[in-house]
N, CA, C and O atoms as a DFTB+ gen file, in Angstrom:
744 C
 N C O
     1  1     -27.455      59.153     -35.409
     2  2     -26.425      58.451     -34.730
     3  2     -26.679      56.951     -35.096
     4  3     -27.836      56.539     -35.011
     5  1     -25.759      56.171     -35.465
     6  2     -25.959      54.775     -35.762
     7  2     -26.147      54.002     -34.391
     8  3     -25.742      54.393     -33.296
     9  1     -26.790      52.908     -34.640
    10  2     -26.933      51.950     -33.356
    11  2     -25.779      51.549     -32.679
    12  3     -25.743      51.430     -31.454
    13  1     -24.636      51.290     -33.576
    14  2     -23.371      50.764     -33.073
    15  2     -22.850      52.095     -32.142
    16  3     -22.427      51.867     -31.008
    17  1     -22.889      53.314     -32.592
    18  2     -22.514      54.438     -31.799
    19  2     -23.271      54.586     -30.393
    20  3     -22.732      55.039     -29.384
    21  1     -24.487      54.178     -30.464
    22  2     -25.263      54.195     -29.296
    23  2     -24.779      53.148     -28.206
    24  3     -24.582      53.396     -27.016
    25  1     -24.628      51.942     -28.840
    26  2     -24.238      50.827     -28.112
    27  2     -22.786      51.115     -27.499
    28  3     -22.642      50.848     -26.306
    29  1     -21.794      51.591     -28.148
    30  2     -20.562      51.868     -27.635
    31  2     -20.617      52.995     -26.461
    32  3     -19.931      52.944     -25.440
    33  1     -21.484      53.950     -26.758
    34  2     -21.787      55.106     -25.758
    35  2     -22.368      54.579     -24.470
    36  3     -21.980      54.933     -23.356
    37  1     -23.263      53.767     -24.689
    38  2     -23.894      53.050     -23.499
    39  2     -22.913      52.226     -22.702
    40  3     -22.936      52.316     -21.474
    41  1     -22.044      51.420     -23.313
    42  2     -21.100      50.705     -22.695
    43  2     -20.173      51.535     -22.031
    44  3     -19.845      51.258     -20.877
    45  1     -19.725      52.483     -22.593
    46  2     -18.664      53.499     -22.032
    47  2     -19.229      53.984     -20.806
    48  3     -18.507      54.142     -19.822
    49  1     -20.485      54.239     -20.780
    50  2     -21.155      54.911     -19.573
    51  2     -21.545      53.826     -18.507
    52  3     -22.022      54.187     -17.431
    53  1     -21.363      52.595     -18.774
    54  2     -21.742      51.585     -17.918
    55  2     -23.206      51.304     -17.830
    56  3     -23.636      50.758     -16.814
    57  1     -23.963      51.610     -18.748
    58  2     -25.342      51.306     -18.721
    59  2     -25.738      50.110     -19.189
    60  3     -26.018      49.985     -20.381
    61  1     -25.815      49.064     -18.309
    62  2     -25.924      47.652     -18.780
    63  2     -27.371      47.402     -19.415
    64  3     -27.557      46.668     -20.385
    65  1     -28.374      48.113     -18.739
    66  2     -29.693      47.971     -19.282
    67  2     -29.798      48.370     -20.725
    68  3     -30.336      47.646     -21.563
    69  1     -29.251      49.585     -21.001
    70  2     -29.285      50.092     -22.323
    71  2     -28.441      49.270     -23.355
    72  3     -28.759      49.240     -24.543
    73  1     -27.454      48.666     -22.902
    74  2     -26.526      47.936     -23.710
    75  2     -27.346      46.629     -24.137
    76  3     -27.351      46.236     -25.304
    77  1     -27.997      46.023     -23.167
    78  2     -28.868      44.822     -23.388
    79  2     -29.975      45.127     -24.352
    80  3     -30.262      44.390     -25.295
    81  1     -30.632      46.346     -24.042
    82  2     -31.716      46.644     -24.959
    83  2     -31.237      46.885     -26.392
    84  3     -31.928      46.461     -27.319
    85  1     -30.083      47.547     -26.634
    86  2     -29.595      47.928     -28.032
    87  2     -29.186      46.633     -28.696
    88  3     -29.365      46.530     -29.909
    89  1     -28.645      45.620     -28.002
    90  2     -28.252      44.391     -28.613
    91  2     -29.434      43.662     -28.919
    92  3     -29.448      43.009     -29.962
    93  1     -30.517      43.671     -28.106
    94  2     -31.797      43.030     -28.473
    95  2     -32.411      43.693     -29.640
    96  3     -33.216      43.074     -30.336
    97  1     -32.048      45.042     -29.927
    98  2     -32.654      45.696     -31.190
    99  2     -31.775      45.598     -32.463
   100  3     -32.010      46.209     -33.505
   101  1     -30.723      44.749     -32.252
   102  2     -29.862      44.456     -33.343
   103  2     -28.529      44.975     -33.504
   104  3     -27.890      44.782     -34.539
   105  1     -28.038      45.694     -32.419
   106  2     -26.725      46.276     -32.549
   107  2     -25.806      45.148     -32.395
   108  3     -25.936      44.343     -31.473
   109  1     -24.774      45.060     -33.375
   110  2     -23.741      43.981     -33.357
   111  2     -22.720      44.115     -32.152
   112  3     -22.147      45.171     -31.884
   113  1     -22.575      43.074     -31.539
   114  2     -21.762      43.182     -30.359
   115  2     -20.446      43.631     -30.357
   116  3     -19.896      44.191     -29.409
   117  1     -19.872      43.331     -31.615
   118  2     -18.361      43.726     -31.857
   119  2     -18.291      44.872     -32.897
   120  3     -17.222      45.175     -33.427
   121  1     -19.342      45.441     -33.147
   122  2     -19.383      46.587     -34.104
   123  2     -18.638      47.680     -33.638
   124  3     -18.730      48.043     -32.466
   125  1     -17.848      48.282     -34.520
   126  2     -17.091      49.489     -34.055
   127  2     -17.936      50.788     -34.329
   128  3     -18.733      50.869     -35.263
   129  1     -17.691      51.783     -33.440
   130  2     -18.381      53.001     -33.600
   131  2     -17.726      53.838     -34.868
   132  3     -16.874      53.360     -35.617
   133  1     -18.241      55.089     -34.968
   134  2     -17.678      55.883     -35.989
   135  2     -16.172      56.296     -35.852
   136  3     -15.576      56.787     -36.811
   137  1     -15.544      56.078     -34.588
   138  2     -14.188      56.386     -34.348
   139  2     -13.397      55.047     -34.215
   140  3     -12.226      55.034     -33.835
   141  1     -14.058      53.975     -34.531
   142  2     -13.311      52.669     -34.622
   143  2     -13.367      51.892     -33.165
   144  3     -12.745      50.833     -33.077
   145  1     -14.007      52.326     -32.161
   146  2     -13.950      51.733     -30.982
   147  2     -15.228      50.673     -30.818
   148  3     -16.254      50.731     -31.496
   149  1     -14.978      49.789     -29.879
   150  2     -16.232      48.803     -29.730
   151  2     -16.693      48.977     -28.268
   152  3     -16.045      49.613     -27.437
   153  1     -17.837      48.376     -28.029
   154  2     -18.528      48.392     -26.698
   155  2     -17.590      47.852     -25.715
   156  3     -17.335      48.487     -24.692
   157  1     -17.069      46.730     -25.964
   158  2     -16.160      45.806     -25.015
   159  2     -14.928      46.747     -24.774
   160  3     -14.560      46.967     -23.620
   161  1     -14.334      47.265     -25.772
   162  2     -13.202      48.036     -25.643
   163  2     -13.368      49.245     -24.661
   164  3     -12.480      49.443     -23.831
   165  1     -14.346      49.973     -24.712
   166  2     -14.618      51.108     -23.705
   167  2     -15.225      50.689     -22.504
   168  3     -15.033      51.375     -21.500
   169  1     -15.885      49.737     -22.441
   170  2     -16.335      49.093     -21.091
   171  2     -15.182      48.646     -20.254
   172  3     -15.150      48.895     -19.049
   173  1     -14.226      47.985     -20.875
   174  2     -13.069      47.494     -20.233
   175  2     -12.229      48.643     -19.660
   176  3     -11.782      48.634     -18.513
   177  1     -12.041      49.670     -20.580
   178  2     -11.084      50.738     -20.155
   179  2     -11.654      51.594     -19.188
   180  3     -10.961      52.142     -18.331
   181  1     -13.069      51.766     -19.288
   182  2     -13.685      52.543     -18.174
   183  2     -14.054      51.875     -16.879
   184  3     -14.414      52.524     -15.897
   185  1     -13.961      50.635     -16.897
   186  2     -14.110      49.908     -15.497
   187  2     -15.632      49.534     -15.316
   188  3     -16.250      49.858     -14.302
   189  1     -16.210      48.821     -16.379
   190  2     -17.571      48.444     -16.078
   191  2     -17.702      46.993     -16.200
   192  3     -18.090      46.470     -17.245
   193  1     -17.364      46.286     -15.082
   194  2     -17.361      44.788     -15.248
   195  2     -18.678      43.987     -15.666
   196  3     -18.694      42.942     -16.316
   197  1     -19.796      44.693     -15.156
   198  2     -21.150      44.182     -15.471
   199  2     -21.434      44.260     -17.106
   200  3     -21.958      43.334     -17.725
   201  1     -21.067      45.333     -17.622
   202  2     -21.105      45.488     -19.074
   203  2     -20.207      44.549     -19.845
   204  3     -20.574      44.005     -20.886
   205  1     -18.953      44.368     -19.268
   206  2     -18.073      43.465     -19.904
   207  2     -18.610      42.076     -19.987
   208  3     -18.524      41.391     -21.006
   209  1     -19.243      41.635     -18.725
   210  2     -19.771      40.282     -18.687
   211  2     -20.890      40.082     -19.725
   212  3     -20.980      39.068     -20.418
   213  1     -21.789      41.190     -19.783
   214  2     -22.887      41.069     -20.564
   215  2     -22.563      40.847     -22.145
   216  3     -23.125      40.063     -22.910
   217  1     -21.379      41.857     -22.454
   218  2     -20.995      41.794     -23.816
   219  2     -20.426      40.455     -24.206
   220  3     -20.731      39.935     -25.279
   221  1     -19.521      39.835     -23.264
   222  2     -18.954      38.674     -23.569
   223  2     -19.896      37.474     -23.725
   224  3     -19.731      36.587     -24.562
   225  1     -20.993      37.537     -22.755
   226  2     -22.072      36.561     -22.880
   227  2     -22.819      36.551     -24.159
   228  3     -23.287      35.539     -24.680
   229  1     -22.901      37.842     -24.658
   230  2     -23.670      38.098     -25.919
   231  2     -22.700      37.656     -27.179
   232  3     -23.157      37.659     -28.322
   233  1     -21.432      37.303     -26.926
   234  2     -20.627      36.858     -27.979
   235  2     -19.409      37.807     -28.300
   236  3     -18.676      37.502     -29.241
   237  1     -19.173      38.873     -27.609
   238  2     -18.146      39.899     -27.857
   239  2     -16.810      39.050     -27.776
   240  3     -16.669      38.178     -26.919
   241  1     -15.850      39.349     -28.702
   242  2     -14.602      38.732     -28.608
   243  2     -13.818      39.346     -27.600
   244  3     -13.496      40.521     -27.776
   245  1     -13.386      38.642     -26.377
   246  2     -12.705      39.237     -25.355
   247  2     -11.374      39.467     -25.747
   248  3     -10.716      40.145     -24.957
   249  1     -10.732      39.021     -26.909
   250  2      -9.380      39.165     -27.253
   251  2      -9.220      40.123     -28.354
   252  3      -8.115      40.259     -28.880
   253  1     -10.303      40.836     -28.764
   254  2     -10.294      41.700     -29.817
   255  2      -9.218      42.858     -29.676
   256  3      -8.716      43.148     -28.590
   257  1      -8.920      43.470     -30.828
   258  2      -7.999      44.649     -30.777
   259  2      -8.769      45.766     -30.227
   260  3      -9.932      45.966     -30.575
   261  1      -8.165      46.487     -29.391
   262  2      -8.896      47.579     -28.691
   263  2      -7.866      48.900     -28.480
   264  3      -6.660      48.831     -28.714
   265  1      -8.460      49.955     -28.060
   266  2      -7.465      51.070     -27.866
   267  2      -7.905      52.005     -29.039
   268  3      -8.602      51.664     -29.995
   269  1      -7.346      53.321     -28.786
   270  2      -7.595      54.298     -29.888
   271  2      -7.004      53.917     -31.166
   272  3      -7.525      54.311     -32.209
   273  1      -5.887      53.131     -31.175
   274  2      -5.295      52.832     -32.391
   275  2      -5.221      51.274     -32.705
   276  3      -4.411      50.784     -33.492
   277  1      -6.113      50.605     -32.029
   278  2      -6.239      49.063     -32.044
   279  2      -4.906      48.459     -31.800
   280  3      -4.558      47.461     -32.431
   281  1      -4.175      48.997     -30.947
   282  2      -2.814      48.630     -30.475
   283  2      -2.884      47.522     -29.347
   284  3      -1.959      46.740     -29.127
   285  1      -4.073      47.538     -28.661
   286  2      -4.293      46.842     -27.395
   287  2      -5.233      45.639     -27.367
   288  3      -5.661      45.072     -28.373
   289  1      -5.498      45.325     -26.146
   290  2      -6.686      44.428     -25.962
   291  2      -7.460      44.852     -24.728
   292  3      -6.894      45.562     -23.896
   293  1      -8.755      44.453     -24.547
   294  2      -9.453      44.793     -23.501
   295  2      -8.720      44.518     -22.115
   296  3      -8.660      45.339     -21.199
   297  1      -8.231      43.381     -22.102
   298  2      -7.368      42.963     -20.751
   299  2      -6.247      44.041     -20.510
   300  3      -6.146      44.538     -19.389
   301  1      -5.508      44.370     -21.401
   302  2      -4.493      45.267     -21.306
   303  2      -4.964      46.598     -21.032
   304  3      -4.256      47.226     -20.244
   305  1      -5.877      47.127     -21.436
   306  2      -6.521      48.319     -21.218
   307  2      -6.966      48.334     -19.657
   308  3      -6.599      49.210     -18.873
   309  1      -7.742      47.327     -19.339
   310  2      -8.212      47.191     -17.925
   311  2      -7.022      47.111     -16.987
   312  3      -7.064      47.740     -15.930
   313  1      -6.005      46.405     -17.293
   314  2      -4.882      46.234     -16.442
   315  2      -4.166      47.500     -16.241
   316  3      -3.833      47.867     -15.115
   317  1      -3.898      48.245     -17.408
   318  2      -3.234      49.536     -17.342
   319  2      -3.983      50.648     -16.429
   320  3      -3.369      51.504     -15.792
   321  1      -5.316      50.522     -16.454
   322  2      -6.154      51.431     -15.652
   323  2      -6.485      50.893     -14.264
   324  3      -7.165      51.611     -13.532
   325  1      -6.119      49.837     -13.877
   326  2      -6.238      49.204     -12.575
   327  2      -7.736      48.852     -12.461
   328  3      -8.279      48.983     -11.364
   329  1      -8.423      48.423     -13.505
   330  2      -9.762      47.988     -13.389
   331  2      -9.830      46.485     -12.999
   332  3     -10.025      45.603     -13.836
   333  1      -9.679      46.283     -11.842
   334  2      -9.457      44.935     -11.277
   335  2     -10.618      44.047     -11.384
   336  3     -10.425      42.851     -11.603
   337  1     -11.900      44.548     -11.240
   338  2     -13.049      43.715     -11.434
   339  2     -13.190      43.305     -12.994
   340  3     -13.564      42.194     -13.370
   341  1     -12.867      44.273     -13.758
   342  2     -12.949      43.978     -15.253
   343  2     -11.880      42.891     -15.636
   344  3     -12.179      41.938     -16.355
   345  1     -10.604      43.081     -15.116
   346  2      -9.611      42.035     -15.424
   347  2     -10.062      40.681     -14.912
   348  3      -9.861      39.677     -15.595
   349  1     -10.661      40.618     -13.740
   350  2     -11.251      39.412     -13.389
   351  2     -12.415      38.821     -14.258
   352  3     -12.500      37.617     -14.496
   353  1     -13.182      39.631     -14.652
   354  2     -14.281      39.188     -15.657
   355  2     -13.602      38.576     -16.949
   356  3     -14.019      37.527     -17.438
   357  1     -12.592      39.244     -17.452
   358  2     -12.047      38.898     -18.664
   359  2     -11.285      37.571     -18.414
   360  3     -11.395      36.664     -19.239
   361  1     -10.506      37.422     -17.295
   362  2      -9.908      36.175     -17.160
   363  2     -10.977      34.989     -16.962
   364  3     -10.820      33.848     -17.398
   365  1     -12.005      35.410     -16.288
   366  2     -13.193      34.250     -16.188
   367  2     -13.662      33.928     -17.505
   368  3     -14.179      32.823     -17.665
   369  1     -13.557      34.769     -18.534
   370  2     -13.986      34.599     -19.821
   371  2     -12.959      33.939     -20.638
   372  3     -13.134      33.845     -21.853
   373  1     -11.803      33.429     -20.023
   374  2     -10.873      32.607     -20.666
   375  2      -9.762      33.450     -21.514
   376  3      -9.042      32.887     -22.339
   377  1      -9.688      34.814     -21.247
   378  2      -8.590      35.447     -21.833
   379  2      -7.156      35.117     -21.270
   380  3      -6.893      35.123     -20.067
   381  1      -6.335      34.853     -22.187
   382  2      -4.924      34.405     -21.699
   383  2      -4.215      35.712     -21.146
   384  3      -4.600      36.862     -21.360
   385  1      -3.145      35.344     -20.420
   386  2      -2.392      36.357     -19.603
   387  2      -1.075      36.669     -20.253
   388  3      -0.290      37.440     -19.702
   389  1      -0.798      36.093     -21.421
   390  2       0.419      36.345     -22.132
   391  2       0.546      37.726     -22.759
   392  3      -0.329      38.579     -22.607
   393  1       1.679      37.933     -23.484
   394  2       1.743      39.248     -24.207
   395  2       0.626      39.256     -25.248
   396  3       0.346      38.209     -25.832
   397  1       0.012      40.331     -25.491
   398  2      -1.106      40.540     -26.517
   399  2      -1.070      41.864     -27.230
   400  3      -0.272      42.769     -26.983
   401  1      -2.002      41.883     -28.125
   402  2      -2.168      43.069     -28.940
   403  2      -1.033      43.211     -29.882
   404  3      -0.086      42.424     -29.883
   405  1      -1.141      44.244     -30.702
   406  2      -0.186      44.652     -31.865
   407  2       1.195      44.965     -31.228
   408  3       2.232      44.673     -31.824
   409  1       1.198      45.564     -30.011
   410  2       2.384      46.028     -29.199
   411  2       2.930      44.960     -28.366
   412  3       3.942      45.176     -27.700
   413  1       2.314      43.763     -28.347
   414  2       2.745      42.720     -27.468
   415  2       2.981      43.108     -26.005
   416  3       3.993      42.816     -25.368
   417  1       1.930      43.799     -25.546
   418  2       1.990      44.252     -24.141
   419  2       1.694      43.079     -23.238
   420  3       1.007      42.125     -23.601
   421  1       2.263      43.199     -22.003
   422  2       1.982      42.107     -21.044
   423  2       1.058      42.700     -19.947
   424  3       1.474      43.658     -19.294
   425  1      -0.130      42.201     -19.718
   426  2      -1.091      42.805     -18.724
   427  2      -0.475      42.972     -17.429
   428  3      -0.807      43.988     -16.817
   429  1       0.385      42.160     -16.858
   430  2       1.162      42.229     -15.588
   431  2       1.972      43.421     -15.588
   432  3       1.913      44.198     -14.636
   433  1       2.786      43.646     -16.657
   434  2       3.703      44.891     -16.721
   435  2       2.952      46.058     -16.619
   436  3       3.255      46.967     -15.846
   437  1       1.832      46.083     -17.479
   438  2       0.990      47.361     -17.490
   439  2       0.435      47.717     -16.101
   440  3       0.498      48.847     -15.618
   441  1      -0.167      46.540     -15.446
   442  2      -0.712      46.894     -14.104
   443  2       0.334      47.249     -13.063
   444  3       0.034      47.913     -12.071
   445  1       1.593      46.794     -13.298
   446  2       2.695      47.014     -12.288
   447  2       3.236      48.406     -12.483
   448  3       3.827      48.986     -11.571
   449  1       3.014      49.004     -13.794
   450  2       3.790      50.132     -13.926
   451  2       2.933      51.378     -14.305
   452  3       3.488      52.464     -14.473
   453  1       1.706      51.246     -14.429
   454  2       0.904      52.380     -14.842
   455  2       0.608      53.215     -13.689
   456  3       0.591      52.729     -12.558
   457  1       0.361      54.509     -13.921
   458  2       0.073      55.407     -12.852
   459  2       1.449      55.605     -12.004
   460  3       2.550      55.134     -12.288
   461  1       1.133      56.361     -10.974
   462  2       2.288      56.708      -9.989
   463  2       2.652      55.608      -9.257
   464  3       3.827      55.631      -8.889
   465  1       1.962      54.584      -8.910
   466  2       2.373      53.568      -8.094
   467  2       2.139      52.167      -8.576
   468  3       2.418      51.191      -7.881
   469  1       1.575      52.078      -9.888
   470  2       1.129      50.817     -10.323
   471  2      -0.349      50.590      -9.685
   472  3      -0.928      51.416      -8.979
   473  1      -0.817      49.399     -10.039
   474  2      -2.169      49.005      -9.448
   475  2      -1.963      47.687      -8.662
   476  3      -2.058      46.600      -9.231
   477  1      -1.674      47.804      -7.320
   478  2      -1.300      46.720      -6.529
   479  2      -2.538      45.686      -6.518
   480  3      -2.215      44.506      -6.650
   481  1      -3.769      45.939      -6.394
   482  2      -4.863      45.017      -6.382
   483  2      -4.885      44.197      -7.706
   484  3      -5.036      42.976      -7.753
   485  1      -4.711      45.035      -8.790
   486  2      -4.777      44.243     -10.182
   487  2      -3.662      43.437     -10.374
   488  3      -3.819      42.430     -11.065
   489  1      -2.379      43.713      -9.824
   490  2      -1.279      42.840      -9.893
   491  2      -1.488      41.603      -9.092
   492  3      -1.151      40.500      -9.524
   493  1      -2.056      41.784      -7.901
   494  2      -2.309      40.551      -7.068
   495  2      -3.231      39.680      -7.677
   496  3      -3.032      38.466      -7.624
   497  1      -4.360      40.215      -8.333
   498  2      -5.332      39.414      -9.089
   499  2      -4.618      38.591     -10.214
   500  3      -4.737      37.369     -10.305
   501  1      -3.903      39.319     -11.022
   502  2      -3.232      38.661     -12.093
   503  2      -2.240      37.578     -11.663
   504  3      -2.164      36.514     -12.276
   505  1      -1.458      37.875     -10.564
   506  2      -0.748      36.776     -10.098
   507  2      -1.332      35.631      -9.528
   508  3      -0.924      34.484      -9.709
   509  1      -2.421      36.001      -8.745
   510  2      -3.342      34.865      -8.126
   511  2      -4.024      33.994      -9.261
   512  3      -4.389      32.840      -9.035
   513  1      -4.173      34.590     -10.461
   514  2      -4.871      33.855     -11.394
   515  2      -3.909      33.182     -12.571
   516  3      -4.332      32.710     -13.627
   517  1      -2.684      33.237     -12.201
   518  2      -1.659      32.587     -13.099
   519  2      -0.680      33.393     -13.931
   520  3       0.064      32.803     -14.714
   521  1      -0.645      34.634     -13.809
   522  2       0.183      35.481     -14.634
   523  2       1.763      35.108     -14.314
   524  3       2.158      34.961     -13.157
   525  1       2.544      34.985     -15.364
   526  2       3.870      34.753     -15.194
   527  2       4.581      36.030     -14.621
   528  3       4.607      37.069     -15.280
   529  1       5.161      35.931     -13.371
   530  2       5.692      37.100     -12.769
   531  2       6.950      37.593     -13.440
   532  3       7.250      38.782     -13.338
   533  1       7.703      36.750     -14.121
   534  2       8.826      37.087     -14.737
   535  2       8.733      37.153     -16.326
   536  3       9.720      37.082     -17.058
   537  1       7.464      37.292     -16.753
   538  2       7.196      37.489     -18.243
   539  2       7.819      38.959     -18.712
   540  3       7.725      39.971     -18.018
   541  1       8.368      38.911     -19.803
   542  2       8.936      40.068     -20.265
   543  2       8.145      40.936     -21.300
   544  3       7.380      40.430     -22.121
   545  1       8.368      42.191     -21.210
   546  2       7.717      43.100     -22.293
   547  2       8.783      44.103     -22.667
   548  3       9.302      44.881     -21.866
   549  1       9.060      44.018     -23.937
   550  2      10.315      44.741     -24.501
   551  2      11.612      44.480     -23.747
   552  3      12.388      45.376     -23.412
   553  1      11.778      43.244     -23.517
   554  2      13.013      42.667     -22.850
   555  2      13.186      43.086     -21.378
   556  3      14.285      43.086     -20.824
   557  1      12.055      43.437     -20.788
   558  2      12.118      43.590     -19.269
   559  2      10.952      42.982     -18.516
   560  3       9.854      42.885     -19.063
   561  1      11.154      42.585     -17.325
   562  2      10.148      42.047     -16.568
   563  2       9.348      43.083     -15.846
   564  3       9.797      44.228     -15.890
   565  1       8.269      42.881     -15.207
   566  2       7.455      43.842     -14.428
   567  2       8.352      44.378     -13.358
   568  3       8.294      45.573     -13.066
   569  1       9.196      43.545     -12.743
   570  2      10.095      44.069     -11.570
   571  2      11.080      45.069     -12.127
   572  3      11.326      46.095     -11.492
   573  1      11.699      44.792     -13.382
   574  2      12.650      45.558     -13.993
   575  2      12.004      46.972     -14.382
   576  3      12.588      48.020     -14.104
   577  1      10.863      46.950     -14.990
   578  2      10.100      48.118     -15.302
   579  2       9.718      48.987     -14.074
   580  3       9.792      50.216     -14.080
   581  1       9.324      48.275     -13.069
   582  2       8.801      49.072     -11.759
   583  2      10.022      49.740     -11.173
   584  3       9.959      50.886     -10.726
   585  1      11.217      48.973     -11.174
   586  2      12.393      49.599     -10.546
   587  2      12.846      50.754     -11.529
   588  3      13.400      51.735     -11.032
   589  1      12.653      50.699     -12.827
   590  2      13.076      51.694     -13.690
   591  2      12.385      53.048     -13.509
   592  3      12.887      54.156     -13.699
   593  1      11.139      52.758     -13.108
   594  2      10.162      53.891     -12.873
   595  2      10.229      54.334     -11.429
   596  3       9.530      55.296     -11.110
   597  1      10.945      53.781     -10.567
   598  2      11.191      54.164      -9.158
   599  2       9.862      53.826      -8.238
   600  3       9.620      54.483      -7.225
   601  1       9.116      52.861      -8.634
   602  2       7.928      52.525      -7.903
   603  2       8.160      51.543      -6.891
   604  3       7.915      50.357      -7.110
   605  1       8.651      51.977      -5.711
   606  2       9.339      51.292      -4.619
   607  2       8.316      50.406      -4.047
   608  3       8.705      49.277      -3.746
   609  1       7.057      50.705      -3.834
   610  2       6.108      49.801      -3.349
   611  2       5.801      48.650      -4.214
   612  3       5.634      47.521      -3.753
   613  1       5.722      48.951      -5.552
   614  2       5.353      47.883      -6.446
   615  2       6.572      46.991      -6.514
   616  3       6.329      45.789      -6.623
   617  1       7.843      47.362      -6.469
   618  2       9.018      46.554      -6.463
   619  2       8.930      45.514      -5.156
   620  3       9.083      44.299      -5.274
   621  1       8.686      46.125      -4.015
   622  2       8.418      45.321      -2.934
   623  2       7.457      44.298      -3.138
   624  3       7.767      43.129      -2.909
   625  1       6.188      44.641      -3.592
   626  2       5.175      43.718      -3.848
   627  2       5.612      42.622      -4.717
   628  3       5.358      41.467      -4.376
   629  1       6.305      42.891      -5.911
   630  2       6.675      41.915      -6.835
   631  2       7.728      41.014      -6.199
   632  3       7.692      39.791      -6.328
   633  1       8.635      41.636      -5.531
   634  2       9.765      40.665      -4.756
   635  2       8.992      39.852      -3.844
   636  3       9.268      38.654      -3.777
   637  1       8.007      40.361      -3.090
   638  2       7.274      39.439      -2.072
   639  2       6.610      38.417      -2.745
   640  3       6.572      37.318      -2.192
   641  1       6.043      38.572      -3.902
   642  2       5.438      37.328      -4.574
   643  2       6.322      36.550      -5.373
   644  3       5.808      35.683      -6.079
   645  1       7.718      36.719      -5.395
   646  2       8.552      35.908      -5.880
   647  2       9.241      36.352      -7.327
   648  3       9.740      35.495      -8.056
   649  1       9.229      37.622      -7.648
   650  2       9.792      37.990      -8.784
   651  2      11.358      37.855      -8.644
   652  3      11.956      38.097      -7.596
   653  1      11.895      37.484      -9.699
   654  2      13.454      37.193      -9.783
   655  2      14.087      38.560      -9.654
   656  3      13.761      39.477     -10.407
   657  1      14.963      38.692      -8.733
   658  2      15.651      40.050      -8.471
   659  2      16.940      40.022      -9.388
   660  3      18.035      39.698      -8.928
   661  1      16.748      40.388     -10.745
   662  2      17.783      40.452     -11.808
   663  2      18.779      41.419     -11.635
   664  3      18.482      42.336     -10.870
   665  1      19.932      41.447     -12.173
   666  2      20.983      42.397     -12.190
   667  2      20.344      43.533     -13.016
   668  3      20.663      44.699     -12.787
   669  1      19.509      43.235     -13.907
   670  2      18.878      44.378     -14.698
   671  2      17.995      45.249     -13.836
   672  3      18.009      46.472     -13.981
   673  1      17.158      44.601     -12.863
   674  2      16.349      45.257     -11.922
   675  2      17.205      46.179     -10.934
   676  3      16.881      47.331     -10.648
   677  1      18.219      45.592     -10.500
   678  2      19.069      46.366      -9.427
   679  2      19.718      47.583     -10.411
   680  3      19.696      48.737      -9.983
   681  1      20.205      47.337     -11.529
   682  2      20.707      48.419     -12.455
   683  2      19.615      49.443     -12.656
   684  3      19.902      50.630     -12.501
   685  1      18.441      49.101     -12.972
   686  2      17.360      50.109     -13.205
   687  2      17.125      50.883     -11.957
   688  3      17.006      52.106     -12.023
   689  1      17.052      50.257     -10.838
   690  2      16.796      50.977      -9.525
   691  2      17.923      51.987      -9.239
   692  3      17.743      53.091      -8.725
   693  1      19.081      51.491      -9.623
   694  2      20.387      52.451      -9.372
   695  2      20.196      53.590     -10.443
   696  3      20.200      54.730      -9.979
   697  1      20.055      53.482     -11.592
   698  2      19.845      54.398     -12.528
   699  2      18.668      55.457     -12.121
   700  3      18.849      56.669     -12.234
   701  1      17.540      54.938     -11.674
   702  2      16.528      55.769     -11.243
   703  2      17.065      56.763     -10.031
   704  3      16.922      57.985     -10.009
   705  1      17.651      56.028      -9.130
   706  2      18.117      56.822      -7.915
   707  2      19.204      57.986      -8.333
   708  3      19.212      59.097      -7.805
   709  1      20.112      57.570      -9.353
   710  2      20.913      58.554      -9.783
   711  2      20.346      59.788     -10.492
   712  3      20.775      60.922     -10.281
   713  1      19.241      59.467     -11.444
   714  2      18.489      60.437     -12.117
   715  2      17.709      61.338     -11.110
   716  3      17.510      62.531     -11.342
   717  1      17.308      60.757     -10.062
   718  2      16.451      61.630      -9.089
   719  2      17.082      61.763      -7.708
   720  3      16.426      61.784      -6.666
   721  1      18.381      61.848      -7.784
   722  2      19.112      61.982      -6.497
   723  2      18.463      63.097      -5.639
   724  3      17.990      62.872      -4.525
   725  1      18.472      64.327      -6.236
   726  2      18.061      65.418      -5.491
   727  2      16.527      65.325      -4.807
   728  3      16.221      65.768      -3.701
   729  1      15.713      64.685      -5.685
   730  2      14.375      64.519      -5.268
   731  2      14.166      63.538      -4.121
   732  3      13.320      63.734      -3.249
   733  1      15.079      62.327      -4.156
   734  2      14.920      61.323      -3.201
   735  2      15.595      61.691      -1.825
   736  3      15.250      61.121      -0.790
   737  1      16.473      62.568      -1.848
   738  2      17.070      62.936      -0.547
   739  2      16.717      64.133       0.141
   740  3      17.161      64.443       1.246
   741  1      15.805      64.889      -0.622
   742  2      15.236      66.218       0.022
   743  2      13.896      66.093       0.672
   744  3      13.372      67.073       1.200
């Protein structure tokens, strides 16, 4: 197994001691493993903030392409998985909060809409640290996406934080209610 594979495996497992040792032995901090993933990519998506900080301190590019198909960034992966501490570490490292990656994903939209209810703590952190609450991804804001997916608690949270209640958000909520009429009233 190549040293890069060991580094990525250690980062994915959250083993900061082994990550530091492998880098000291010459593992390139941004080297991709045999399937094209980096240590930062997997540490961010798996939720290991201490490893993320270690890799960034060692020179890892915090805005590198990440994800299975290199479509994302470490921040977008962390936001989508609700890895709040990792999101904080990446913001501390200077990562911008605008649309990113090949897909132009907006971290706030991902945090607000991933999973069954979004990730409220991650949304709070992103907003507290300066994310634009009305930023659009594929022509929809986080509020519009949350309404479209029927995530009532997230809609409330975003409105409470000052999201603009657009006609598109209202229409999305109405469409969701119509699609799920039987589920909502039973």
